[in-house]
């Protein structure tokens, strides 16, 4: 009888151990399943982040190409305007010389005509309004002022585009830094209980704001495409134009013996 009771007690103890181990196994299985689901969810989120980043980079490069093309068109138009100014000034100088030759000859003819009683010839400005005397004195100054106004109107859109491109580049840099820091913060945070993870496994977690903002590196604007690049970069990585310092170091003069 005692042997039977001992056998029954051993079986009961074994069943108790099995039950305890089984519950522990189920808990581990639940946690494992939750972690796998969280991993898959984060992987899907990362794929979306990468796709969004690629689209932003493509959009950025498209804007950079547009800005570079606009800048090239502006340079070409500036050359055309400069050539036009040279042609206009050359014609104006020729007109001045011809006017200087014309006036003494006309005065001589008028004197000869008056000697024989003939009326004088009409003045140039009496025949055509274009030949007014002030045309040759004020025209060059007025043209210079008009060209200066056109240049000022062109500079403002360029500054606006440069500021917009700089703000967009800085915004993308800060967004990438925040995303990277948010992922680091999420990895370092303690894991929630299993049942809480199971409930939130199907909901993608959004990146939490970073505890601090990373200080952006010193930047400068490229003189060709007006894109923000590193201050010490010798060549623009976008348009491959050489970057020159606006304040170059002056060479030291050698002391004479």
JSON list of C-alpha atoms in Angstrom, two decimals:
[
{"chain": "A", "resi": 1, "resn": "UNK", "atom": "CA", "xyz": [0.00, 0.00, 0.00]},
{"chain": "A", "resi": 2, "resn": "UNK", "atom": "CA", "xyz": [2.83, 2.38, 0.87]},
{"chain": "A", "resi": 3, "resn": "UNK", "atom": "CA", "xyz": [4.56, 1.56, -2.39]},
{"chain": "A", "resi": 4, "resn": "UNK", "atom": "CA", "xyz": [1.45, 2.47, -4.36]},
{"chain": "A", "resi": 5, "resn": "UNK", "atom": "CA", "xyz": [1.10, 5.77, -2.54]},
{"chain": "A", "resi": 6, "resn": "UNK", "atom": "CA", "xyz": [4.74, 6.59, -3.17]},
{"chain": "A", "resi": 7, "resn": "UNK", "atom": "CA", "xyz": [4.31, 5.79, -6.84]},
{"chain": "A", "resi": 8, "resn": "UNK", "atom": "CA", "xyz": [1.22, 7.96, -7.06]},
{"chain": "A", "resi": 9, "resn": "UNK", "atom": "CA", "xyz": [3.00, 10.85, -5.30]},
{"chain": "A", "resi": 10, "resn": "UNK", "atom": "CA", "xyz": [5.95, 10.58, -7.68]},
{"chain": "A", "resi": 11, "resn": "UNK", "atom": "CA", "xyz": [3.59, 10.73, -10.65]},
{"chain": "A", "resi": 12, "resn": "UNK", "atom": "CA", "xyz": [1.82, 13.75, -9.18]},
{"chain": "A", "resi": 13, "resn": "UNK", "atom": "CA", "xyz": [5.13, 15.51, -8.61]},
{"chain": "A", "resi": 14, "resn": "UNK", "atom": "CA", "xyz": [6.13, 14.69, -12.16]},
{"chain": "A", "resi": 15, "resn": "UNK", "atom": "CA", "xyz": [2.84, 16.08, -13.49]},
{"chain": "A", "resi": 16, "resn": "UNK", "atom": "CA", "xyz": [3.36, 19.23, -11.46]},
{"chain": "A", "resi": 17, "resn": "UNK", "atom": "CA", "xyz": [6.85, 19.66, -12.90]},
{"chain": "A", "resi": 18, "resn": "UNK", "atom": "CA", "xyz": [5.53, 19.03, -16.41]},
{"chain": "A", "resi": 19, "resn": "UNK", "atom": "CA", "xyz": [2.79, 21.63, -15.92]},
{"chain": "A", "resi": 20, "resn": "UNK", "atom": "CA", "xyz": [5.26, 24.21, -14.60]},
{"chain": "A", "resi": 21, "resn": "UNK", "atom": "CA", "xyz": [7.68, 23.61, -17.46]},
{"chain": "A", "resi": 22, "resn": "UNK", "atom": "CA", "xyz": [4.85, 23.68, -19.99]},
{"chain": "A", "resi": 23, "resn": "UNK", "atom": "CA", "xyz": [3.63, 27.07, -18.74]},
{"chain": "A", "resi": 24, "resn": "UNK", "atom": "CA", "xyz": [7.19, 28.39, -18.92]},
{"chain": "A", "resi": 25, "resn": "UNK", "atom": "CA", "xyz": [7.51, 27.02, -22.45]},
{"chain": "A", "resi": 26, "resn": "UNK", "atom": "CA", "xyz": [4.25, 28.70, -23.52]},
{"chain": "A", "resi": 27, "resn": "UNK", "atom": "CA", "xyz": [5.45, 32.01, -22.13]},
{"chain": "A", "resi": 28, "resn": "UNK", "atom": "CA", "xyz": [8.72, 31.71, -24.03]},
{"chain": "A", "resi": 29, "resn": "UNK", "atom": "CA", "xyz": [6.82, 30.77, -27.17]},
{"chain": "A", "resi": 30, "resn": "UNK", "atom": "CA", "xyz": [4.58, 33.82, -26.80]},
{"chain": "A", "resi": 31, "resn": "UNK", "atom": "CA", "xyz": [7.54, 36.13, -26.29]},
{"chain": "A", "resi": 32, "resn": "UNK", "atom": "CA", "xyz": [9.37, 34.57, -29.24]},
{"chain": "A", "resi": 33, "resn": "UNK", "atom": "CA", "xyz": [6.32, 35.01, -31.47]},
{"chain": "A", "resi": 34, "resn": "UNK", "atom": "CA", "xyz": [5.94, 38.62, -30.35]},
{"chain": "A", "resi": 35, "resn": "UNK", "atom": "CA", "xyz": [9.60, 39.38, -31.06]},
{"chain": "A", "resi": 36, "resn": "UNK", "atom": "CA", "xyz": [9.40, 37.79, -34.52]},
{"chain": "A", "resi": 37, "resn": "UNK", "atom": "CA", "xyz": [6.28, 39.81, -35.35]},
{"chain": "A", "resi": 38, "resn": "UNK", "atom": "CA", "xyz": [7.93, 42.99, -34.06]},
{"chain": "A", "resi": 39, "resn": "UNK", "atom": "CA", "xyz": [11.00, 42.25, -36.19]},
{"chain": "A", "resi": 40, "resn": "UNK", "atom": "CA", "xyz": [8.86, 41.80, -39.30]},
{"chain": "A", "resi": 41, "resn": "UNK", "atom": "CA", "xyz": [6.94, 44.98, -38.52]},
{"chain": "A", "resi": 42, "resn": "UNK", "atom": "CA", "xyz": [10.12, 46.99, -38.07]},
{"chain": "A", "resi": 43, "resn": "UNK", "atom": "CA", "xyz": [11.52, 45.52, -41.29]},
{"chain": "A", "resi": 44, "resn": "UNK", "atom": "CA", "xyz": [8.44, 46.67, -43.20]},
{"chain": "A", "resi": 45, "resn": "UNK", "atom": "CA", "xyz": [8.76, 50.13, -41.65]},
{"chain": "A", "resi": 46, "resn": "UNK", "atom": "CA", "xyz": [12.43, 50.26, -42.61]},
{"chain": "A", "resi": 47, "resn": "UNK", "atom": "CA", "xyz": [11.58, 49.37, -46.20]},
{"chain": "A", "resi": 48, "resn": "UNK", "atom": "CA", "xyz": [9.06, 52.21, -46.29]},
{"chain": "A", "resi": 49, "resn": "UNK", "atom": "CA", "xyz": [11.63, 54.58, -44.79]},
{"chain": "A", "resi": 50, "resn": "UNK", "atom": "CA", "xyz": [14.20, 53.56, -47.39]},
{"chain": "A", "resi": 51, "resn": "UNK", "atom": "CA", "xyz": [11.72, 53.99, -50.26]},
{"chain": "A", "resi": 52, "resn": "UNK", "atom": "CA", "xyz": [10.77, 57.42, -48.95]},
{"chain": "A", "resi": 53, "resn": "UNK", "atom": "CA", "xyz": [14.44, 58.35, -48.62]},
{"chain": "A", "resi": 54, "resn": "UNK", "atom": "CA", "xyz": [15.10, 57.25, -52.23]},
{"chain": "A", "resi": 55, "resn": "UNK", "atom": "CA", "xyz": [12.18, 59.34, -53.46]},
{"chain": "A", "resi": 56, "resn": "UNK", "atom": "CA", "xyz": [13.44, 62.35, -51.54]},
{"chain": "A", "resi": 57, "resn": "UNK", "atom": "CA", "xyz": [16.94, 61.91, -52.97]},
{"chain": "A", "resi": 58, "resn": "UNK", "atom": "CA", "xyz": [15.52, 61.60, -56.51]},
{"chain": "A", "resi": 59, "resn": "UNK", "atom": "CA", "xyz": [13.45, 64.74, -55.99]},
{"chain": "A", "resi": 60, "resn": "UNK", "atom": "CA", "xyz": [16.48, 66.53, -54.59]},
{"chain": "A", "resi": 61, "resn": "UNK", "atom": "CA", "xyz": [18.63, 65.56, -57.59]},
{"chain": "A", "resi": 62, "resn": "UNK", "atom": "CA", "xyz": [15.87, 66.67, -59.97]},
{"chain": "A", "resi": 63, "resn": "UNK", "atom": "CA", "xyz": [15.77, 70.08, -58.28]},
{"chain": "A", "resi": 64, "resn": "UNK", "atom": "CA", "xyz": [19.57, 70.28, -58.34]},
{"chain": "A", "resi": 65, "resn": "UNK", "atom": "CA", "xyz": [19.57, 69.53, -62.09]},
{"chain": "A", "resi": 66, "resn": "UNK", "atom": "CA", "xyz": [16.90, 72.18, -62.65]},
{"chain": "A", "resi": 67, "resn": "UNK", "atom": "CA", "xyz": [18.87, 74.73, -60.64]},
{"chain": "A", "resi": 68, "resn": "UNK", "atom": "CA", "xyz": [22.05, 73.87, -62.53]},
{"chain": "A", "resi": 69, "resn": "UNK", "atom": "CA", "xyz": [20.27, 74.23, -65.88]},
{"chain": "A", "resi": 70, "resn": "UNK", "atom": "CA", "xyz": [18.74, 77.53, -64.80]},
{"chain": "A", "resi": 71, "resn": "UNK", "atom": "CA", "xyz": [22.15, 78.74, -63.67]},
{"chain": "A", "resi": 72, "resn": "UNK", "atom": "CA", "xyz": [23.67, 77.72, -67.02]},
{"chain": "A", "resi": 73, "resn": "UNK", "atom": "CA", "xyz": [20.88, 79.58, -68.87]},
{"chain": "A", "resi": 74, "resn": "UNK", "atom": "CA", "xyz": [21.49, 82.66, -66.71]},
{"chain": "A", "resi": 75, "resn": "UNK", "atom": "CA", "xyz": [25.21, 82.55, -67.51]},
{"chain": "A", "resi": 76, "resn": "UNK", "atom": "CA", "xyz": [24.49, 82.22, -71.22]},
{"chain": "A", "resi": 77, "resn": "UNK", "atom": "CA", "xyz": [22.00, 85.09, -71.08]},
{"chain": "A", "resi": 78, "resn": "UNK", "atom": "CA", "xyz": [24.51, 87.24, -69.19]},
{"chain": "A", "resi": 79, "resn": "UNK", "atom": "CA", "xyz": [27.01, 86.65, -72.00]},
{"chain": "A", "resi": 80, "resn": "UNK", "atom": "CA", "xyz": [24.39, 87.61, -74.58]},
{"chain": "A", "resi": 81, "resn": "UNK", "atom": "CA", "xyz": [23.50, 90.76, -72.62]},
{"chain": "A", "resi": 82, "resn": "UNK", "atom": "CA", "xyz": [27.17, 91.67, -72.28]},
{"chain": "A", "resi": 83, "resn": "UNK", "atom": "CA", "xyz": [27.72, 91.23, -76.03]},
{"chain": "A", "resi": 84, "resn": "UNK", "atom": "CA", "xyz": [24.60, 93.30, -76.73]},
{"chain": "A", "resi": 85, "resn": "UNK", "atom": "CA", "xyz": [25.86, 96.08, -74.45]},
{"chain": "A", "resi": 86, "resn": "UNK", "atom": "CA", "xyz": [29.19, 96.12, -76.27]},
{"chain": "A", "resi": 87, "resn": "UNK", "atom": "CA", "xyz": [27.46, 96.33, -79.67]},
{"chain": "A", "resi": 88, "resn": "UNK", "atom": "CA", "xyz": [25.13, 99.08, -78.44]},
{"chain": "A", "resi": 89, "resn": "UNK", "atom": "CA", "xyz": [28.00, 101.10, -76.96]},
{"chain": "A", "resi": 90, "resn": "UNK", "atom": "CA", "xyz": [29.98, 100.72, -80.18]},
{"chain": "A", "resi": 91, "resn": "UNK", "atom": "CA", "xyz": [27.07, 102.01, -82.26]},
{"chain": "A", "resi": 92, "resn": "UNK", "atom": "CA", "xyz": [26.57, 104.85, -79.77]},
{"chain": "A", "resi": 93, "resn": "UNK", "atom": "CA", "xyz": [30.22, 105.89, -80.05]},
{"chain": "A", "resi": 94, "resn": "UNK", "atom": "CA", "xyz": [29.98, 105.79, -83.84]},
{"chain": "A", "resi": 95, "resn": "UNK", "atom": "CA", "xyz": [26.85, 107.94, -83.67]},
{"chain": "A", "resi": 96, "resn": "UNK", "atom": "CA", "xyz": [28.66, 110.44, -81.43]},
{"chain": "A", "resi": 97, "resn": "UNK", "atom": "CA", "xyz": [31.58, 110.70, -83.84]},
{"chain": "A", "resi": 98, "resn": "UNK", "atom": "CA", "xyz": [29.24, 111.15, -86.81]},
{"chain": "A", "resi": 99, "resn": "UNK", "atom": "CA", "xyz": [27.28, 113.78, -84.88]},
{"chain": "A", "resi": 100, "resn": "UNK", "atom": "CA", "xyz": [30.49, 115.64, -84.09]},
{"chain": "A", "resi": 101, "resn": "UNK", "atom": "CA", "xyz": [31.42, 115.60, -87.79]},
{"chain": "A", "resi": 102, "resn": "UNK", "atom": "CA", "xyz": [27.90, 116.53, -88.88]},
{"chain": "A", "resi": 103, "resn": "UNK", "atom": "CA", "xyz": [27.42, 119.63, -86.75]},
{"chain": "A", "resi": 104, "resn": "UNK", "atom": "CA", "xyz": [30.45, 121.68, -87.96]},
{"chain": "A", "resi": 105, "resn": "UNK", "atom": "CA", "xyz": [29.70, 120.79, -91.57]},
{"chain": "A", "resi": 106, "resn": "UNK", "atom": "CA", "xyz": [26.07, 121.87, -91.14]},
{"chain": "A", "resi": 107, "resn": "UNK", "atom": "CA", "xyz": [27.13, 125.14, -89.51]},
{"chain": "A", "resi": 108, "resn": "UNK", "atom": "CA", "xyz": [29.43, 125.86, -92.45]},
{"chain": "A", "resi": 109, "resn": "UNK", "atom": "CA", "xyz": [26.68, 125.11, -94.98]},
{"chain": "A", "resi": 110, "resn": "UNK", "atom": "CA", "xyz": [24.22, 127.31, -93.04]},
{"chain": "A", "resi": 111, "resn": "UNK", "atom": "CA", "xyz": [26.74, 130.17, -93.07]},
{"chain": "A", "resi": 112, "resn": "UNK", "atom": "CA", "xyz": [27.28, 129.81, -96.82]},
{"chain": "A", "resi": 113, "resn": "UNK", "atom": "CA", "xyz": [23.53, 129.67, -97.43]},
{"chain": "A", "resi": 114, "resn": "UNK", "atom": "CA", "xyz": [22.93, 132.75, -95.30]},
{"chain": "A", "resi": 115, "resn": "UNK", "atom": "CA", "xyz": [25.57, 134.66, -97.32]},
{"chain": "A", "resi": 116, "resn": "UNK", "atom": "CA", "xyz": [23.55, 134.23, -100.49]},
{"chain": "A", "resi": 117, "resn": "UNK", "atom": "CA", "xyz": [20.18, 134.71, -98.81]},
{"chain": "A", "resi": 118, "resn": "UNK", "atom": "CA", "xyz": [19.08, 131.09, -98.55]},
{"chain": "A", "resi": 119, "resn": "UNK", "atom": "CA", "xyz": [17.38, 129.76, -95.40]},
{"chain": "A", "resi": 120, "resn": "UNK", "atom": "CA", "xyz": [19.33, 127.50, -93.12]},
{"chain": "A", "resi": 121, "resn": "UNK", "atom": "CA", "xyz": [18.90, 123.75, -93.14]},
{"chain": "A", "resi": 122, "resn": "UNK", "atom": "CA", "xyz": [16.61, 122.25, -90.46]},
{"chain": "A", "resi": 123, "resn": "UNK", "atom": "CA", "xyz": [18.24, 120.83, -87.34]},
{"chain": "A", "resi": 124, "resn": "UNK", "atom": "CA", "xyz": [18.38, 117.10, -86.80]},
{"chain": "A", "resi": 125, "resn": "UNK", "atom": "CA", "xyz": [16.00, 117.16, -83.84]},
{"chain": "A", "resi": 126, "resn": "UNK", "atom": "CA", "xyz": [13.55, 119.15, -85.98]},
{"chain": "A", "resi": 127, "resn": "UNK", "atom": "CA", "xyz": [13.48, 116.37, -88.55]},
{"chain": "A", "resi": 128, "resn": "UNK", "atom": "CA", "xyz": [13.40, 113.44, -86.11]},
{"chain": "A", "resi": 129, "resn": "UNK", "atom": "CA", "xyz": [12.92, 113.23, -82.35]},
{"chain": "A", "resi": 130, "resn": "UNK", "atom": "CA", "xyz": [15.67, 110.59, -82.09]},
{"chain": "A", "resi": 131, "resn": "UNK", "atom": "CA", "xyz": [18.39, 113.16, -82.80]},
{"chain": "A", "resi": 132, "resn": "UNK", "atom": "CA", "xyz": [17.86, 115.32, -79.72]},
{"chain": "A", "resi": 133, "resn": "UNK", "atom": "CA", "xyz": [21.14, 116.65, -78.23]},
{"chain": "A", "resi": 134, "resn": "UNK", "atom": "CA", "xyz": [20.48, 115.09, -74.81]},
{"chain": "A", "resi": 135, "resn": "UNK", "atom": "CA", "xyz": [20.28, 111.67, -76.47]},
{"chain": "A", "resi": 136, "resn": "UNK", "atom": "CA", "xyz": [24.06, 111.47, -76.68]},
{"chain": "A", "resi": 137, "resn": "UNK", "atom": "CA", "xyz": [24.60, 112.73, -73.11]},
{"chain": "A", "resi": 138, "resn": "UNK", "atom": "CA", "xyz": [22.01, 110.93, -71.00]},
{"chain": "A", "resi": 139, "resn": "UNK", "atom": "CA", "xyz": [21.42, 107.76, -72.97]},
{"chain": "A", "resi": 140, "resn": "UNK", "atom": "CA", "xyz": [24.46, 105.87, -71.70]},
{"chain": "A", "resi": 141, "resn": "UNK", "atom": "CA", "xyz": [23.70, 106.73, -68.07]},
{"chain": "A", "resi": 142, "resn": "UNK", "atom": "CA", "xyz": [20.06, 105.66, -68.45]},
{"chain": "A", "resi": 143, "resn": "UNK", "atom": "CA", "xyz": [21.07, 102.37, -70.09]},
{"chain": "A", "resi": 144, "resn": "UNK", "atom": "CA", "xyz": [23.53, 101.69, -67.26]},
{"chain": "A", "resi": 145, "resn": "UNK", "atom": "CA", "xyz": [20.77, 102.27, -64.69]},
{"chain": "A", "resi": 146, "resn": "UNK", "atom": "CA", "xyz": [18.36, 99.98, -66.59]},
{"chain": "A", "resi": 147, "resn": "UNK", "atom": "CA", "xyz": [20.97, 97.19, -66.74]},
{"chain": "A", "resi": 148, "resn": "UNK", "atom": "CA", "xyz": [21.62, 97.58, -63.02]},
{"chain": "A", "resi": 149, "resn": "UNK", "atom": "CA", "xyz": [17.88, 97.19, -62.30]},
{"chain": "A", "resi": 150, "resn": "UNK", "atom": "CA", "xyz": [17.75, 94.03, -64.44]},
{"chain": "A", "resi": 151, "resn": "UNK", "atom": "CA", "xyz": [20.73, 92.56, -62.59]},
{"chain": "A", "resi": 152, "resn": "UNK", "atom": "CA", "xyz": [19.08, 93.29, -59.23]},
{"chain": "A", "resi": 153, "resn": "UNK", "atom": "CA", "xyz": [15.89, 91.58, -60.39]},
{"chain": "A", "resi": 154, "resn": "UNK", "atom": "CA", "xyz": [17.91, 88.50, -61.41]},
{"chain": "A", "resi": 155, "resn": "UNK", "atom": "CA", "xyz": [19.86, 88.34, -58.15]},
{"chain": "A", "resi": 156, "resn": "UNK", "atom": "CA", "xyz": [16.75, 88.12, -55.96]},
{"chain": "A", "resi": 157, "resn": "UNK", "atom": "CA", "xyz": [15.36, 84.88, -57.53]},
{"chain": "A", "resi": 158, "resn": "UNK", "atom": "CA", "xyz": [18.84, 83.31, -57.39]},
{"chain": "A", "resi": 159, "resn": "UNK", "atom": "CA", "xyz": [19.15, 84.13, -53.69]},
{"chain": "A", "resi": 160, "resn": "UNK", "atom": "CA", "xyz": [15.65, 82.79, -53.08]},
{"chain": "A", "resi": 161, "resn": "UNK", "atom": "CA", "xyz": [16.41, 79.52, -54.91]},
{"chain": "A", "resi": 162, "resn": "UNK", "atom": "CA", "xyz": [19.69, 79.16, -53.05]},
{"chain": "A", "resi": 163, "resn": "UNK", "atom": "CA", "xyz": [17.97, 79.71, -49.69]},
{"chain": "A", "resi": 164, "resn": "UNK", "atom": "CA", "xyz": [15.23, 77.22, -50.60]},
{"chain": "A", "resi": 165, "resn": "UNK", "atom": "CA", "xyz": [17.74, 74.57, -51.65]},
{"chain": "A", "resi": 166, "resn": "UNK", "atom": "CA", "xyz": [19.77, 75.13, -48.49]},
{"chain": "A", "resi": 167, "resn": "UNK", "atom": "CA", "xyz": [16.68, 74.81, -46.29]},
{"chain": "A", "resi": 168, "resn": "UNK", "atom": "CA", "xyz": [15.61, 71.61, -48.10]},
{"chain": "A", "resi": 169, "resn": "UNK", "atom": "CA", "xyz": [19.08, 70.06, -47.71]},
{"chain": "A", "resi": 170, "resn": "UNK", "atom": "CA", "xyz": [19.22, 70.94, -44.02]},
{"chain": "A", "resi": 171, "resn": "UNK", "atom": "CA", "xyz": [15.70, 69.57, -43.49]},
{"chain": "A", "resi": 172, "resn": "UNK", "atom": "CA", "xyz": [16.64, 66.25, -45.14]},
{"chain": "A", "resi": 173, "resn": "UNK", "atom": "CA", "xyz": [19.83, 66.04, -43.07]},
{"chain": "A", "resi": 174, "resn": "UNK", "atom": "CA", "xyz": [17.92, 66.64, -39.82]},
{"chain": "A", "resi": 175, "resn": "UNK", "atom": "CA", "xyz": [15.20, 64.14, -40.81]},
{"chain": "A", "resi": 176, "resn": "UNK", "atom": "CA", "xyz": [17.79, 61.42, -41.47]},
{"chain": "A", "resi": 177, "resn": "UNK", "atom": "CA", "xyz": [19.53, 62.18, -38.16]},
{"chain": "A", "resi": 178, "resn": "UNK", "atom": "CA", "xyz": [16.24, 62.02, -36.26]},
{"chain": "A", "resi": 179, "resn": "UNK", "atom": "CA", "xyz": [15.31, 58.71, -37.85]},
{"chain": "A", "resi": 180, "resn": "UNK", "atom": "CA", "xyz": [18.69, 57.19, -37.02]},
{"chain": "A", "resi": 181, "resn": "UNK", "atom": "CA", "xyz": [18.59, 58.49, -33.43]},
{"chain": "A", "resi": 182, "resn": "UNK", "atom": "CA", "xyz": [15.00, 57.28, -32.97]},
{"chain": "A", "resi": 183, "resn": "UNK", "atom": "CA", "xyz": [15.98, 53.76, -34.06]},
{"chain": "A", "resi": 184, "resn": "UNK", "atom": "CA", "xyz": [18.89, 53.82, -31.59]},
{"chain": "A", "resi": 185, "resn": "UNK", "atom": "CA", "xyz": [16.61, 54.98, -28.77]},
{"chain": "A", "resi": 186, "resn": "UNK", "atom": "CA", "xyz": [14.07, 52.25, -29.54]},
{"chain": "A", "resi": 187, "resn": "UNK", "atom": "CA", "xyz": [16.77, 49.57, -29.47]},
{"chain": "A", "resi": 188, "resn": "UNK", "atom": "CA", "xyz": [18.03, 50.76, -26.07]},
{"chain": "A", "resi": 189, "resn": "UNK", "atom": "CA", "xyz": [14.57, 50.96, -24.46]},
{"chain": "A", "resi": 190, "resn": "UNK", "atom": "CA", "xyz": [13.49, 48.05, -22.16]},
{"chain": "A", "resi": 191, "resn": "UNK", "atom": "CA", "xyz": [11.17, 45.48, -23.71]},
{"chain": "A", "resi": 192, "resn": "UNK", "atom": "CA", "xyz": [7.47, 45.66, -22.64]},
{"chain": "A", "resi": 193, "resn": "UNK", "atom": "CA", "xyz": [5.62, 42.67, -21.14]},
{"chain": "A", "resi": 194, "resn": "UNK", "atom": "CA", "xyz": [4.66, 39.81, -23.52]},
{"chain": "A", "resi": 195, "resn": "UNK", "atom": "CA", "xyz": [0.93, 40.51, -23.52]},
{"chain": "A", "resi": 196, "resn": "UNK", "atom": "CA", "xyz": [1.54, 44.19, -24.26]},
{"chain": "A", "resi": 197, "resn": "UNK", "atom": "CA", "xyz": [3.80, 43.30, -27.18]},
{"chain": "A", "resi": 198, "resn": "UNK", "atom": "CA", "xyz": [1.21, 40.87, -28.56]},
{"chain": "A", "resi": 199, "resn": "UNK", "atom": "CA", "xyz": [-1.48, 43.56, -28.54]},
{"chain": "A", "resi": 200, "resn": "UNK", "atom": "CA", "xyz": [0.71, 46.14, -30.26]},
{"chain": "A", "resi": 201, "resn": "UNK", "atom": "CA", "xyz": [2.44, 43.74, -32.66]},
{"chain": "A", "resi": 202, "resn": "UNK", "atom": "CA", "xyz": [0.08, 44.52, -35.54]},
{"chain": "A", "resi": 203, "resn": "UNK", "atom": "CA", "xyz": [0.43, 48.31, -35.15]},
{"chain": "A", "resi": 204, "resn": "UNK", "atom": "CA", "xyz": [3.64, 49.79, -36.67]},
{"chain": "A", "resi": 205, "resn": "UNK", "atom": "CA", "xyz": [5.49, 51.86, -34.13]},
{"chain": "A", "resi": 206, "resn": "UNK", "atom": "CA", "xyz": [6.34, 55.40, -35.18]},
{"chain": "A", "resi": 207, "resn": "UNK", "atom": "CA", "xyz": [9.81, 56.74, -34.44]},
{"chain": "A", "resi": 208, "resn": "UNK", "atom": "CA", "xyz": [9.91, 58.72, -31.23]},
{"chain": "A", "resi": 209, "resn": "UNK", "atom": "CA", "xyz": [11.52, 62.19, -31.29]},
{"chain": "A", "resi": 210, "resn": "UNK", "atom": "CA", "xyz": [15.18, 62.20, -30.45]},
{"chain": "A", "resi": 211, "resn": "UNK", "atom": "CA", "xyz": [16.31, 63.43, -27.07]},
{"chain": "A", "resi": 212, "resn": "UNK", "atom": "CA", "xyz": [18.66, 65.90, -28.73]},
{"chain": "A", "resi": 213, "resn": "UNK", "atom": "CA", "xyz": [19.42, 67.23, -32.19]},
{"chain": "A", "resi": 214, "resn": "UNK", "atom": "CA", "xyz": [22.69, 66.49, -33.86]},
{"chain": "A", "resi": 215, "resn": "UNK", "atom": "CA", "xyz": [24.65, 69.61, -34.71]},
{"chain": "A", "resi": 216, "resn": "UNK", "atom": "CA", "xyz": [24.90, 69.90, -38.55]},
{"chain": "A", "resi": 217, "resn": "UNK", "atom": "CA", "xyz": [28.40, 70.23, -40.03]},
{"chain": "A", "resi": 218, "resn": "UNK", "atom": "CA", "xyz": [29.60, 73.63, -41.30]},
{"chain": "A", "resi": 219, "resn": "UNK", "atom": "CA", "xyz": [28.16, 74.18, -44.78]},
{"chain": "A", "resi": 220, "resn": "UNK", "atom": "CA", "xyz": [28.55, 76.62, -47.68]},
{"chain": "A", "resi": 221, "resn": "UNK", "atom": "CA", "xyz": [26.71, 77.22, -50.97]},
{"chain": "A", "resi": 222, "resn": "UNK", "atom": "CA", "xyz": [28.18, 75.91, -54.22]},
{"chain": "A", "resi": 223, "resn": "UNK", "atom": "CA", "xyz": [28.84, 78.81, -56.61]},
{"chain": "A", "resi": 224, "resn": "UNK", "atom": "CA", "xyz": [27.63, 76.74, -59.59]},
{"chain": "A", "resi": 225, "resn": "UNK", "atom": "CA", "xyz": [24.46, 74.91, -58.46]},
{"chain": "A", "resi": 226, "resn": "UNK", "atom": "CA", "xyz": [23.90, 76.84, -55.17]},
{"chain": "A", "resi": 227, "resn": "UNK", "atom": "CA", "xyz": [23.52, 73.55, -53.27]},
{"chain": "A", "resi": 228, "resn": "UNK", "atom": "CA", "xyz": [24.70, 73.24, -49.66]},
{"chain": "A", "resi": 229, "resn": "UNK", "atom": "CA", "xyz": [28.04, 71.38, -49.44]},
{"chain": "A", "resi": 230, "resn": "UNK", "atom": "CA", "xyz": [30.65, 70.91, -46.74]},
{"chain": "A", "resi": 231, "resn": "UNK", "atom": "CA", "xyz": [32.67, 74.01, -46.04]},
{"chain": "A", "resi": 232, "resn": "UNK", "atom": "CA", "xyz": [36.02, 72.31, -46.74]},
{"chain": "A", "resi": 233, "resn": "UNK", "atom": "CA", "xyz": [34.90, 70.35, -49.84]},
{"chain": "A", "resi": 234, "resn": "UNK", "atom": "CA", "xyz": [37.24, 71.15, -52.80]},
{"chain": "A", "resi": 235, "resn": "UNK", "atom": "CA", "xyz": [34.73, 69.87, -55.40]},
{"chain": "A", "resi": 236, "resn": "UNK", "atom": "CA", "xyz": [30.91, 69.94, -55.32]},
{"chain": "A", "resi": 237, "resn": "UNK", "atom": "CA", "xyz": [29.70, 66.28, -55.21]},
{"chain": "A", "resi": 238, "resn": "UNK", "atom": "CA", "xyz": [26.55, 67.19, -57.18]},
{"chain": "A", "resi": 239, "resn": "UNK", "atom": "CA", "xyz": [27.68, 69.32, -60.13]},
{"chain": "A", "resi": 240, "resn": "UNK", "atom": "CA", "xyz": [31.44, 68.45, -59.93]},
{"chain": "A", "resi": 241, "resn": "UNK", "atom": "CA", "xyz": [32.35, 72.15, -59.98]},
{"chain": "A", "resi": 242, "resn": "UNK", "atom": "CA", "xyz": [35.47, 73.31, -58.19]},
{"chain": "A", "resi": 243, "resn": "UNK", "atom": "CA", "xyz": [34.73, 75.12, -54.96]},
{"chain": "A", "resi": 244, "resn": "UNK", "atom": "CA", "xyz": [36.72, 78.26, -54.27]},
{"chain": "A", "resi": 245, "resn": "UNK", "atom": "CA", "xyz": [36.93, 79.99, -50.93]},
{"chain": "A", "resi": 246, "resn": "UNK", "atom": "CA", "xyz": [35.43, 83.47, -50.82]},
{"chain": "A", "resi": 247, "resn": "UNK", "atom": "CA", "xyz": [38.13, 84.56, -48.35]},
{"chain": "A", "resi": 248, "resn": "UNK", "atom": "CA", "xyz": [41.37, 82.92, -49.59]},
{"chain": "A", "resi": 249, "resn": "UNK", "atom": "CA", "xyz": [44.44, 83.15, -47.45]},
{"chain": "A", "resi": 250, "resn": "UNK", "atom": "CA", "xyz": [46.83, 85.85, -48.58]},
{"chain": "A", "resi": 251, "resn": "UNK", "atom": "CA", "xyz": [50.43, 84.68, -49.18]},
{"chain": "A", "resi": 252, "resn": "UNK", "atom": "CA", "xyz": [52.88, 85.94, -46.61]},
{"chain": "A", "resi": 253, "resn": "UNK", "atom": "CA", "xyz": [55.42, 88.42, -47.90]},
{"chain": "A", "resi": 254, "resn": "UNK", "atom": "CA", "xyz": [59.03, 87.37, -47.60]},
{"chain": "A", "resi": 255, "resn": "UNK", "atom": "CA", "xyz": [61.09, 89.59, -45.37]},
{"chain": "A", "resi": 256, "resn": "UNK", "atom": "CA", "xyz": [63.89, 91.33, -47.23]},
{"chain": "A", "resi": 257, "resn": "UNK", "atom": "CA", "xyz": [67.36, 90.72, -45.83]}
]
